[in-house]
Amino acid sequence: MTMEGKIQQISVFARNEPGRIKRITEVLSCEKINIRAITIASGDDYGVIKLLVSDPRRAYRVLKREGFSVALNKVIAVQMEDKPGGLYRLLEILAENGINVEDAYGFVIKSGETAVLVINVKDIEKGIKILSQQPVKLLVEKDLYEL
Amino acid sequence: MEEGKNSIEFIRREELEKIQVNRLKKTIERANNSPFYKNIFKKEGIHPEDIRCTDDIRKLPFTTREDLRENFPFGFIALPLNKIVRVHTSTGTTGKPKAIFFSKRDVDEAAGLIARCMRMTGAGPGDVFQNMMSYGLFTGGLVFHYGAEKAGVLVIPAGAGNTEKQIELMRDFKTTIVHITPSYALYLADILEEKGIDPEEELNLRIVYLGAEPYSQKTREKIEKIYGVNAFNCYGLSEMNGPGVGFECPLKDGLHIWEDNFILEVVDPLTGEPLPDGKEGELVLTTINREAMPIIRYRTGDITFIYPQVCGCGRTHRKISPIKGRTDDMFIIKGVNVFPSEVERVLMDTPEVARNYQIVIERERSLDIMRIRVEIKKRFFDGSLEHLKELQEKIKSKVKSELMVTPRVELLEPGTLPRTTGKSKRVIDKRRL
């Protein structure tokens, strides 16, 4: 199995306050790094901000340089049709194969046509193996530039 | 026991000082049986005959909190273990607490002092006394309990917390006196109000003993008004038996220290030089009526002054002012003494967090909350919120088990807290006393 299906996700640990998220986007904007998706998981006083960006390695470096606590994680990104039941079928397949989704979020690229689901599973290789047998497209990093 | 004007409370100063000298000599003899003092007395050549007047106590060395800790558990006991009937340990320490031992006679004498305090405030047979202090290792529960029985009141050993039950007990048994922390008294008042119970009309309270936490005159007045009671300030520390070391008389202006049981001094916290009455400094206490564990010139860390004038009530035992603060950065939360160094020790044992931390103490609905704000190490962050939450829980339960206070833990990005040169301000107390 190649790198196919695995993309890098940026996670940033930050205080739960508006200025921090603004600062993150500011840093990336200065570096001409495009944000494809952003999601915030919140503890009480802090949050973990997850980002899919056009150039994750560079984003990681610049955020680190700016003093942020950053991590790079591999996630699976699946492109699918934007229609009812699409997500359900996908999750059903994962469940049948005993793969627990630790974290997931999605975004729509073109309404009614294409959506992307980002999922984080423990055993990423197994996840990819199962999903690659399904009629869905697993995205690679290059695809993120072209979205 | 003699009561009224002929009692020990009104004894002439000269007589009182004679008792002090005799008991101090005896204390040195007893202390010489403990490994800790034996060693010190030998090194410094101290003998009971060195004591001719109470001021001679200045020839003796101080005892500190660290001494008690380093000699935990048995280094201070001056009696064979088979003569010891009880041990209390102090709250708020990591690994090594302070252990305080009582012989049968010590238990009885400590109870006698509490009974004396209670009688002084007008309590006695016919009163129903509900002790809302925690029972167990904390002295505020058991030591006060024994004293209350000795004073002849009906005792309800309610213990701390469980507000519903407290209210039920107060109503069922027509409680007239409670022993309570000031913060809990205010919290309880809130709950009573929520339930539509008017404490002044529907409860039978007439006396409240407020202890285990420092508080202001305003807080006292508030509590007196809400409950329609007389509230008395009581001061104590487990090293000196626990509660009842200092207690207010009906004039409620300063706390009498029973000088037939303790020798009191106020010293300059930096130099250790004794200060004259009226001057503010660190309270130093010596037990002179305890056999299992005499403690000599104990540096309490509490800031106060001794009233220079004789009390209008006629009692000859001198008074101290309510505690003004601490010589160290200790704070008291829910009646538990907390030293920031102990919080620090827990944090430093946690590899995921960095060195910078802050303790914020707040009051929510009259209850004290300790918030620990700590920066995580950059390399700990792996992108997982779950791991952060686990870390939060880990710190919380560690602090709880070692300090007996449940904190709120706030994780911060590295670099959030201000870096200061020298001694940084670790504790921010937002409570308004």
Coordinates of C-alpha atoms in Angstrom, one line a residue:
Chain A
M1 CA 0.0 0.0 0.0
T2 CA 1.3 3.4 -0.9
M3 CA 0.8 6.7 0.7
E4 CA -2.5 6.9 -1.0
G5 CA -5.3 8.0 1.3
K6 CA -3.1 9.4 4.0
I7 CA -2.9 13.1 4.4
Q8 CA -1.3 15.2 7.1
Q9 CA -3.4 17.1 9.5
I10 CA -2.1 20.0 11.6
S11 CA -3.2 20.2 15.3
V12 CA -2.6 23.2 17.4
F13 CA -3.1 23.4 21.1
A14 CA -4.4 26.8 22.1
R15 CA -6.2 28.8 24.7
N16 CA -9.9 29.0 24.1
E17 CA -10.0 32.6 23.0
P18 CA -10.8 34.3 19.7
G19 CA -7.5 36.0 19.3
R20 CA -5.6 32.7 19.2
I21 CA -7.4 31.3 16.3
K22 CA -7.2 34.6 14.5
R23 CA -3.4 34.5 15.1
I24 CA -3.1 31.0 13.6
T25 CA -5.0 31.9 10.4
E26 CA -2.9 35.1 10.2
V27 CA 0.3 33.2 10.3
L28 CA -0.8 30.8 7.6
S29 CA -2.2 33.6 5.5
C30 CA 1.1 35.5 5.6
E31 CA 2.8 32.3 4.3
K32 CA 0.2 31.9 1.5
I33 CA -0.8 28.6 3.0
N34 CA -4.4 27.8 2.1
I35 CA -6.7 26.4 4.8
R36 CA -9.0 23.6 3.4
A37 CA -10.8 22.8 6.6
I38 CA -10.7 23.9 10.2
T39 CA -12.3 22.3 13.2
I40 CA -12.0 23.1 16.9
A41 CA -12.3 20.5 19.6
S42 CA -12.6 22.2 23.0
G43 CA -11.6 21.2 26.5
D44 CA -12.8 23.8 29.1
D45 CA -10.2 26.5 28.9
Y46 CA -8.3 25.3 25.9
G47 CA -8.9 23.8 22.6
V48 CA -7.3 21.7 19.9
I49 CA -7.6 23.3 16.5
K50 CA -7.3 20.9 13.6
L51 CA -6.5 22.1 10.1
L52 CA -6.2 20.7 6.7
V53 CA -3.9 23.0 4.7
S54 CA -2.4 23.1 1.3
D55 CA 1.2 22.6 2.6
P56 CA 1.1 20.9 6.0
R57 CA 4.8 20.5 6.5
R58 CA 5.5 24.1 5.9
A59 CA 2.5 25.1 8.0
Y60 CA 3.9 22.9 10.8
R61 CA 7.2 24.7 10.7
V62 CA 5.9 28.2 10.6
L63 CA 3.4 27.7 13.4
K64 CA 6.2 26.1 15.5
R65 CA 8.4 29.1 14.8
E66 CA 5.6 31.3 16.0
G67 CA 5.6 29.5 19.3
F68 CA 2.6 27.4 18.9
S69 CA 2.3 23.8 20.2
V70 CA 1.8 22.0 17.0
A71 CA 1.5 18.3 16.0
L72 CA 1.3 16.6 12.6
N73 CA -1.0 13.6 12.4
K74 CA -1.9 11.3 9.6
V75 CA -5.6 11.1 8.8
I76 CA -7.7 9.5 6.0
A77 CA -9.6 11.8 3.6
V78 CA -12.3 10.4 1.6
Q79 CA -14.0 12.1 -1.3
M80 CA -17.5 11.1 -1.9
E81 CA -20.7 12.2 -3.5
D82 CA -22.6 14.9 -1.7
K83 CA -25.9 13.0 -1.3
P84 CA -28.0 11.6 1.5
G85 CA -26.7 8.3 2.9
G86 CA -23.2 8.6 1.6
L87 CA -21.7 9.2 5.0
Y88 CA -23.8 6.5 6.6
R89 CA -22.6 3.8 4.3
L90 CA -19.0 4.7 4.8
L91 CA -19.3 4.6 8.6
E92 CA -21.2 1.4 8.4
I93 CA -18.4 -0.3 6.5
L94 CA -15.9 0.9 9.1
A95 CA -18.0 -0.3 11.9
E96 CA -18.5 -3.8 10.3
N97 CA -14.8 -4.1 10.1
G98 CA -14.3 -3.1 13.8
I99 CA -12.6 0.2 13.1
N100 CA -13.4 2.8 15.6
V101 CA -13.5 6.4 14.3
E102 CA -11.7 8.5 16.9
D103 CA -12.5 11.8 15.3
A104 CA -14.1 12.9 12.1
Y105 CA -15.2 16.0 10.3
G106 CA -16.4 16.8 6.8
F107 CA -16.6 19.6 4.3
V108 CA -18.4 20.1 1.1
I109 CA -16.4 21.1 -2.0
K110 CA -19.2 21.6 -4.4
S111 CA -22.7 21.5 -3.1
G112 CA -24.7 18.5 -4.4
E113 CA -21.6 17.1 -6.0
T114 CA -18.5 16.5 -3.9
A115 CA -17.9 16.2 -0.2
V116 CA -14.8 15.2 1.8
L117 CA -14.8 13.3 5.0
V118 CA -11.8 13.4 7.2
I119 CA -11.4 10.5 9.6
N120 CA -9.0 9.7 12.2
V121 CA -8.6 6.0 13.1
K122 CA -6.0 4.1 15.3
D123 CA -5.0 1.6 12.6
I124 CA -4.7 3.9 9.6
E125 CA -3.4 1.2 7.3
K126 CA -6.3 -1.1 8.0
G127 CA -8.7 1.8 7.5
I128 CA -7.2 2.6 4.1
K129 CA -7.2 -1.0 3.1
I130 CA -10.9 -1.4 3.8
L131 CA -11.9 1.9 2.3
S132 CA -9.9 1.4 -0.9
Q133 CA -12.2 -1.5 -1.7
Q134 CA -15.2 0.8 -1.7
P135 CA -16.4 3.0 -4.5
V136 CA -14.9 6.1 -3.0
K137 CA -11.9 8.2 -3.8
L138 CA -9.2 8.4 -1.2
L139 CA -7.5 11.7 -1.4
V140 CA -3.7 12.2 -1.4
E141 CA -2.0 15.4 -0.4
K142 CA -1.7 16.7 -4.0
D143 CA -5.5 16.6 -4.2
L144 CA -5.8 19.1 -1.4
Y145 CA -3.9 21.7 -3.5
E146 CA -6.3 21.2 -6.3
L147 CA -9.5 21.3 -4.5
Chain B
M1 CA -12.9 22.1 87.9
E2 CA -13.3 25.5 89.5
E3 CA -15.5 27.9 87.5
G4 CA -16.2 31.6 87.6
K5 CA -14.0 34.3 89.0
N6 CA -11.9 31.9 91.0
S7 CA -11.0 29.7 88.1
I8 CA -7.7 29.5 86.3
E9 CA -9.1 31.9 83.7
F10 CA -8.9 34.8 86.1
I11 CA -5.7 33.8 87.9
R12 CA -3.3 36.6 88.9
R13 CA -0.4 37.1 86.4
E14 CA 2.3 36.3 89.0
E15 CA 0.5 33.0 89.8
L16 CA 0.1 32.2 86.1
E17 CA 3.8 32.9 85.4
K18 CA 4.8 30.6 88.3
I19 CA 2.7 27.8 86.7
Q20 CA 4.4 28.6 83.3
V21 CA 7.9 28.3 84.7
N22 CA 7.2 25.0 86.5
R23 CA 5.4 23.6 83.5
L24 CA 8.1 24.7 81.1
K25 CA 10.8 23.0 83.2
K26 CA 8.7 19.9 83.2
T27 CA 8.3 20.2 79.4
I28 CA 12.0 20.3 78.9
E29 CA 12.4 17.2 81.1
R30 CA 9.7 15.4 79.0
A31 CA 11.0 16.6 75.7
N32 CA 14.4 15.2 76.6
N33 CA 12.8 11.8 76.1
S34 CA 12.1 12.5 72.4
P35 CA 14.8 11.7 69.9
F36 CA 14.6 15.1 68.3
Y37 CA 14.9 17.3 71.4
K38 CA 17.3 14.9 73.2
N39 CA 19.7 15.5 70.3
I40 CA 19.3 19.3 70.3
F41 CA 19.4 19.7 74.1
K42 CA 22.6 17.7 74.2
K43 CA 24.2 19.7 71.4
E44 CA 23.2 23.0 72.9
G45 CA 23.6 22.1 76.6
I46 CA 20.0 22.8 77.6
H47 CA 18.8 21.8 81.1
P48 CA 15.5 22.4 82.9
E49 CA 17.3 24.4 85.5
D50 CA 18.1 27.0 82.9
I51 CA 14.5 28.2 83.2
R52 CA 14.0 30.7 86.0
C53 CA 11.4 33.0 84.4
T54 CA 9.1 32.7 81.4
D55 CA 11.5 35.0 79.4
D56 CA 14.1 32.3 79.7
I57 CA 12.3 30.5 77.0
R58 CA 14.3 32.6 74.7
K59 CA 17.3 30.4 75.5
L60 CA 15.6 27.5 73.7
P61 CA 15.8 26.9 70.0
F62 CA 12.8 27.3 67.7
T63 CA 11.0 24.3 66.2
T64 CA 9.7 24.5 62.6
R65 CA 7.3 22.8 60.4
E66 CA 10.2 21.2 58.5
D67 CA 11.5 19.7 61.8
L68 CA 8.2 18.0 62.4
R69 CA 8.2 16.7 58.8
E70 CA 11.8 15.5 58.8
N71 CA 11.2 13.7 62.0
F72 CA 8.0 12.1 60.9
P73 CA 6.5 10.0 62.3
F74 CA 8.0 9.2 65.7
G75 CA 10.9 11.7 66.1
F76 CA 9.0 13.9 68.5
I77 CA 7.3 11.5 70.8
A78 CA 8.4 11.7 74.4
L79 CA 6.4 8.7 75.7
P80 CA 6.7 5.0 75.0
L81 CA 4.2 4.1 72.2
N82 CA 2.1 2.1 74.5
K83 CA 1.2 5.2 76.4
I84 CA -0.1 6.9 73.3
V85 CA -3.8 6.7 72.5
R86 CA -4.3 8.9 69.5
V87 CA -2.6 10.4 66.5
H88 CA -3.9 13.1 64.2
T89 CA -2.1 14.1 61.1
S90 CA -2.1 17.6 59.6
T91 CA -3.6 18.3 56.2
G92 CA -1.8 19.7 53.2
T93 CA 1.4 17.8 52.9
T94 CA 3.0 15.7 50.3
G95 CA 4.3 12.3 51.3
K96 CA 5.2 13.2 54.8
P97 CA 2.5 14.8 56.9
K98 CA 3.0 16.1 60.4
A99 CA 1.9 13.6 63.0
I100 CA 0.6 14.8 66.4
F101 CA 0.4 12.3 69.2
F102 CA -1.8 12.4 72.3
S103 CA -1.6 10.4 75.5
K104 CA -4.8 9.7 77.4
R105 CA -4.1 12.7 79.6
D106 CA -3.3 14.9 76.5
V107 CA -6.7 14.0 75.0
D108 CA -8.3 14.9 78.3
E109 CA -6.5 18.2 78.7
A110 CA -7.2 19.3 75.1
A111 CA -10.8 18.6 75.7
G112 CA -10.6 20.6 78.9
L113 CA -9.4 23.6 77.0
I114 CA -12.2 23.4 74.4
A115 CA -14.7 23.0 77.3
R116 CA -13.2 26.1 78.9
C117 CA -13.6 28.0 75.6
M118 CA -17.2 26.9 75.2
R119 CA -18.1 27.9 78.7
M120 CA -16.5 31.3 78.2
T121 CA -18.9 31.9 75.3
G122 CA -21.9 31.0 77.4
A123 CA -22.4 27.4 76.2
G124 CA -23.3 24.6 78.6
P125 CA -25.7 21.8 79.5
G126 CA -29.0 22.2 77.6
D127 CA -27.2 23.4 74.5
V128 CA -27.3 21.2 71.3
F129 CA -24.0 21.4 69.5
Q130 CA -23.6 20.4 65.9
N131 CA -19.9 19.9 64.9
M132 CA -19.7 20.6 61.1
M133 CA -16.0 20.1 61.0
S134 CA -14.5 17.0 59.3
Y135 CA -14.0 14.1 61.6
G136 CA -11.0 11.9 61.2
L137 CA -7.4 12.9 60.9
F138 CA -8.3 16.6 61.1
T139 CA -8.3 17.8 64.7
G140 CA -11.3 20.2 64.2
G141 CA -13.7 17.2 64.4
L142 CA -12.7 14.9 67.2
V143 CA -10.8 17.2 69.4
F144 CA -13.6 19.7 69.5
H145 CA -16.1 16.8 70.0
Y146 CA -14.4 15.6 73.1
G147 CA -14.3 19.1 74.5
A148 CA -18.0 19.7 73.8
E149 CA -18.9 16.5 75.7
K150 CA -16.8 17.8 78.5
A151 CA -18.7 21.1 78.5
G152 CA -21.8 19.1 79.0
V153 CA -23.6 20.0 75.8
L154 CA -25.4 17.5 73.6
V155 CA -23.1 16.8 70.7
I156 CA -24.2 16.0 67.1
P157 CA -21.1 14.6 65.3
A158 CA -22.4 15.8 61.9
G159 CA -19.0 16.1 60.2
A160 CA -18.3 18.3 57.2
G161 CA -20.5 18.7 54.1
N162 CA -23.8 17.0 53.2
T163 CA -25.8 20.2 53.4
E164 CA -29.2 18.6 53.2
K165 CA -28.4 16.4 56.2
Q166 CA -27.0 19.3 58.2
I167 CA -30.2 21.3 57.8
E168 CA -32.3 18.3 58.7
L169 CA -30.2 17.7 61.8
M170 CA -30.4 21.3 62.8
R171 CA -34.2 21.3 62.6
D172 CA -34.8 17.8 64.1
F173 CA -32.6 18.3 67.1
K174 CA -33.0 22.1 67.5
T175 CA -29.3 22.8 67.3
T176 CA -28.2 25.8 69.3
I177 CA -24.5 25.9 68.5
V178 CA -22.5 25.0 65.4
H179 CA -18.8 24.8 64.8
I180 CA -18.3 25.6 61.1
T181 CA -15.9 27.2 58.7
P182 CA -16.9 30.8 57.7
S183 CA -17.1 29.9 54.0
Y184 CA -19.4 27.0 54.7
A185 CA -21.5 29.1 57.0
L186 CA -22.1 31.5 54.1
Y187 CA -22.7 28.6 51.6
L188 CA -25.2 27.1 54.0
A189 CA -27.0 30.4 54.3
D190 CA -27.4 30.5 50.5
I191 CA -28.9 27.0 50.5
L192 CA -31.3 27.9 53.4
E193 CA -32.4 30.9 51.4
E194 CA -33.0 28.8 48.3
K195 CA -35.2 26.4 50.4
G196 CA -37.1 29.3 51.8
I197 CA -35.9 28.6 55.4
D198 CA -35.3 31.7 57.5
P199 CA -32.3 30.8 59.7
E200 CA -33.2 33.4 62.3
E201 CA -36.8 32.3 62.6
E202 CA -36.8 28.7 61.9
L203 CA -33.6 27.5 63.4
N204 CA -32.7 27.6 67.1
L205 CA -29.1 28.7 66.7
R206 CA -27.6 31.2 69.2
I207 CA -23.9 30.6 69.0
V208 CA -21.6 29.9 66.0
Y209 CA -17.9 29.0 66.3
L210 CA -16.0 30.1 63.2
G211 CA -12.7 28.4 62.7
A212 CA -10.1 26.8 60.5
E213 CA -10.0 29.7 58.0
P214 CA -9.1 33.3 58.3
Y215 CA -11.9 35.8 57.7
S216 CA -12.7 39.4 58.2
Q217 CA -14.8 41.2 60.8
K218 CA -17.3 41.9 58.0
T219 CA -17.8 38.2 57.3
R220 CA -18.4 37.6 61.0
E221 CA -21.0 40.4 61.1
K222 CA -22.7 39.0 58.0
I223 CA -22.9 35.6 59.6
E224 CA -24.2 37.0 62.8
K225 CA -26.9 38.9 61.0
I226 CA -28.1 36.1 58.8
Y227 CA -28.4 33.5 61.5
G228 CA -29.2 35.9 64.4
V229 CA -26.3 34.6 66.5
N230 CA -23.2 35.4 68.4
A231 CA -20.3 34.3 66.2
F232 CA -16.9 33.6 67.9
N233 CA -13.6 33.5 66.3
C234 CA -11.5 30.4 67.2
Y235 CA -7.9 29.8 66.3
G236 CA -6.0 26.5 66.4
L237 CA -3.5 24.4 64.7
S238 CA -3.0 20.7 64.9
E239 CA 0.6 21.0 66.2
M240 CA -0.9 22.7 69.3
N241 CA -3.8 20.1 69.8
G242 CA -6.0 21.6 67.1
P243 CA -8.9 23.9 67.8
G244 CA -9.3 26.0 70.9
V245 CA -5.7 27.4 71.2
G246 CA -7.1 30.9 70.9
F247 CA -10.8 31.8 71.5
E248 CA -12.8 34.9 71.8
C249 CA -14.5 35.9 75.0
P250 CA -17.9 37.6 75.0
L251 CA -16.3 40.9 74.3
K252 CA -15.2 39.5 70.8
D253 CA -12.1 41.6 70.6
G254 CA -9.1 39.4 70.3
L255 CA -8.5 35.7 71.1
H256 CA -7.4 34.6 74.5
I257 CA -4.6 32.1 74.5
W258 CA -4.7 29.8 77.5
E259 CA -1.3 30.6 79.0
D260 CA -1.4 27.8 81.5
N261 CA -1.2 25.5 78.5
F262 CA 0.8 27.5 76.0
I263 CA 3.6 30.0 76.2
L264 CA 3.0 32.6 73.6
E265 CA 5.6 34.9 71.9
V266 CA 5.5 37.1 68.9
V267 CA 8.8 37.3 67.0
D268 CA 10.2 39.1 64.1
P269 CA 9.7 36.5 61.3
L270 CA 13.1 37.4 59.7
T271 CA 15.4 37.6 62.7
G272 CA 13.5 35.5 65.2
E273 CA 13.8 38.4 67.8
P274 CA 11.0 38.5 70.3
L275 CA 8.7 41.6 69.8
P276 CA 7.0 43.5 72.6
D277 CA 3.2 43.2 73.0
G278 CA 1.3 45.3 70.5
K279 CA 3.9 44.7 67.7
E280 CA 2.9 42.6 64.8
G281 CA 5.0 39.5 64.0
E282 CA 5.0 35.7 63.8
L283 CA 3.2 33.8 66.6
V284 CA 5.4 31.3 68.4
L285 CA 3.8 28.8 70.7
T286 CA 5.2 26.3 73.2
T287 CA 3.1 23.5 74.7
I288 CA 3.6 23.3 78.5
N289 CA 0.9 20.9 79.4
R290 CA 1.4 18.0 76.9
E291 CA 3.2 14.8 77.6
A292 CA 3.2 12.7 74.5
M293 CA 4.6 15.3 72.2
P294 CA 5.9 18.5 73.7
I295 CA 6.7 21.1 71.0
I296 CA 8.9 24.0 72.0
R297 CA 8.9 27.5 70.4
Y298 CA 6.9 26.4 67.4
R299 CA 7.0 28.8 64.5
T300 CA 3.3 28.9 63.5
G301 CA 3.8 31.1 60.4
D302 CA 0.7 33.1 61.5
I303 CA 1.0 36.8 61.7
T304 CA -0.6 38.5 64.7
F305 CA 0.1 40.7 67.7
I306 CA -0.4 40.3 71.4
Y307 CA -2.8 42.8 73.0
P308 CA -0.8 44.9 75.4
Q309 CA -3.7 45.7 77.6
V310 CA -5.7 43.4 80.0
C311 CA -9.0 42.3 78.6
G312 CA -12.2 43.9 79.9
C313 CA -13.6 40.5 80.7
G314 CA -11.1 40.2 83.5
R315 CA -9.4 37.1 82.2
T316 CA -5.7 37.4 82.7
H317 CA -4.6 35.2 79.8
R318 CA -3.4 37.5 77.1
K319 CA -5.1 37.9 73.7
I320 CA -3.9 37.8 70.1
S321 CA -5.5 39.6 67.2
P322 CA -7.2 37.6 64.5
I323 CA -4.7 36.1 62.2
K324 CA -3.6 38.8 59.7
G325 CA -1.8 36.5 57.2
R326 CA 1.1 34.2 56.8
T327 CA 4.9 34.5 56.9
D328 CA 5.1 32.1 54.0
D329 CA 2.7 31.9 51.0
M330 CA 0.5 29.2 52.6
F331 CA -3.2 29.7 52.0
I332 CA -6.2 28.0 53.5
I333 CA -8.8 26.5 51.3
K334 CA -11.9 24.7 52.7
G335 CA -10.1 24.6 56.0
V336 CA -7.1 22.8 54.5
N337 CA -3.6 24.4 54.7
V338 CA -2.0 24.4 51.3
F339 CA 1.5 25.4 50.6
P340 CA 2.2 26.3 47.0
S341 CA 5.5 24.3 47.2
E342 CA 3.3 21.2 47.7
V343 CA 1.3 21.9 44.5
E344 CA 4.6 22.5 42.8
R345 CA 6.0 19.2 43.9
V346 CA 3.0 17.4 42.3
L347 CA 3.5 19.4 39.1
M348 CA 7.2 18.8 39.0
D349 CA 6.5 15.0 39.3
T350 CA 4.4 15.3 36.1
P351 CA 6.7 15.1 33.1
E352 CA 4.1 16.5 30.7
V353 CA 4.0 19.9 32.3
A354 CA 6.5 22.8 32.2
R355 CA 7.9 24.6 35.2
N356 CA 5.6 27.6 35.0
Y357 CA 2.4 27.5 37.0
Q358 CA 0.0 29.7 38.9
I359 CA -2.6 29.0 41.6
V360 CA -5.7 31.1 41.5
I361 CA -8.1 31.0 44.5
E362 CA -11.6 32.1 43.8
R363 CA -14.9 32.0 45.6
E364 CA -18.0 30.6 43.9
R365 CA -21.2 30.8 45.9
S366 CA -19.2 31.2 49.1
L367 CA -17.2 28.1 48.3
D368 CA -13.5 28.2 47.7
I369 CA -12.0 26.9 44.5
M370 CA -8.4 26.3 43.8
R371 CA -7.5 26.6 40.1
I372 CA -4.2 25.4 39.0
R373 CA -3.0 26.9 35.8
V374 CA -0.1 25.1 34.3
E375 CA 1.8 25.2 31.0
I376 CA 2.2 21.9 29.1
K377 CA 5.5 21.0 27.5
K378 CA 5.5 21.6 23.8
R379 CA 6.7 18.1 23.0
F380 CA 3.9 16.5 25.0
F381 CA 1.2 17.8 22.6
D382 CA 0.5 15.2 20.0
G383 CA -2.7 16.6 18.5
S384 CA -5.0 14.6 20.7
L385 CA -7.6 16.4 22.9
E386 CA -8.1 13.1 24.7
H387 CA -4.5 13.0 25.9
L388 CA -4.9 16.6 27.2
K389 CA -8.0 15.7 29.1
E390 CA -6.3 12.6 30.6
L391 CA -3.4 14.8 31.8
Q392 CA -5.9 17.2 33.3
E393 CA -7.5 14.4 35.2
K394 CA -4.2 13.0 36.3
I395 CA -3.1 16.3 37.8
K396 CA -6.4 16.7 39.5
S397 CA -6.5 13.3 41.2
K398 CA -2.8 13.6 42.2
V399 CA -3.4 17.0 43.9
K400 CA -6.5 15.7 45.5
S401 CA -4.8 12.6 47.0
E402 CA -1.8 14.5 48.2
L403 CA -3.3 17.8 49.4
M404 CA -6.8 16.7 50.1
V405 CA -8.2 19.5 48.0
T406 CA -9.8 19.0 44.6
P407 CA -8.5 21.6 42.2
R408 CA -9.6 22.7 38.8
V409 CA -6.8 22.2 36.4
E410 CA -6.3 24.5 33.4
L411 CA -3.8 23.5 30.8
L412 CA -2.0 26.4 29.0
E413 CA 0.1 26.8 26.0
P414 CA 3.8 27.2 26.7
G415 CA 4.6 30.8 27.2
T416 CA 1.1 31.9 28.4
L417 CA 2.0 32.8 32.0
P418 CA 4.2 35.8 32.6
R419 CA 7.8 35.0 33.2
T420 CA 9.2 36.9 36.1
T421 CA 12.7 37.2 37.4
G422 CA 13.2 36.2 41.0
K423 CA 10.4 35.1 43.1
S424 CA 7.3 35.0 40.8
K425 CA 3.9 35.5 42.1
R426 CA 2.5 32.0 42.2
V427 CA -0.7 32.5 44.2
I428 CA -3.4 34.9 43.2
D429 CA -6.1 35.0 45.9
K430 CA -9.2 36.6 44.5
R431 CA -11.3 35.9 47.5
R432 CA -12.6 38.9 49.3
L433 CA -12.3 38.3 53.0

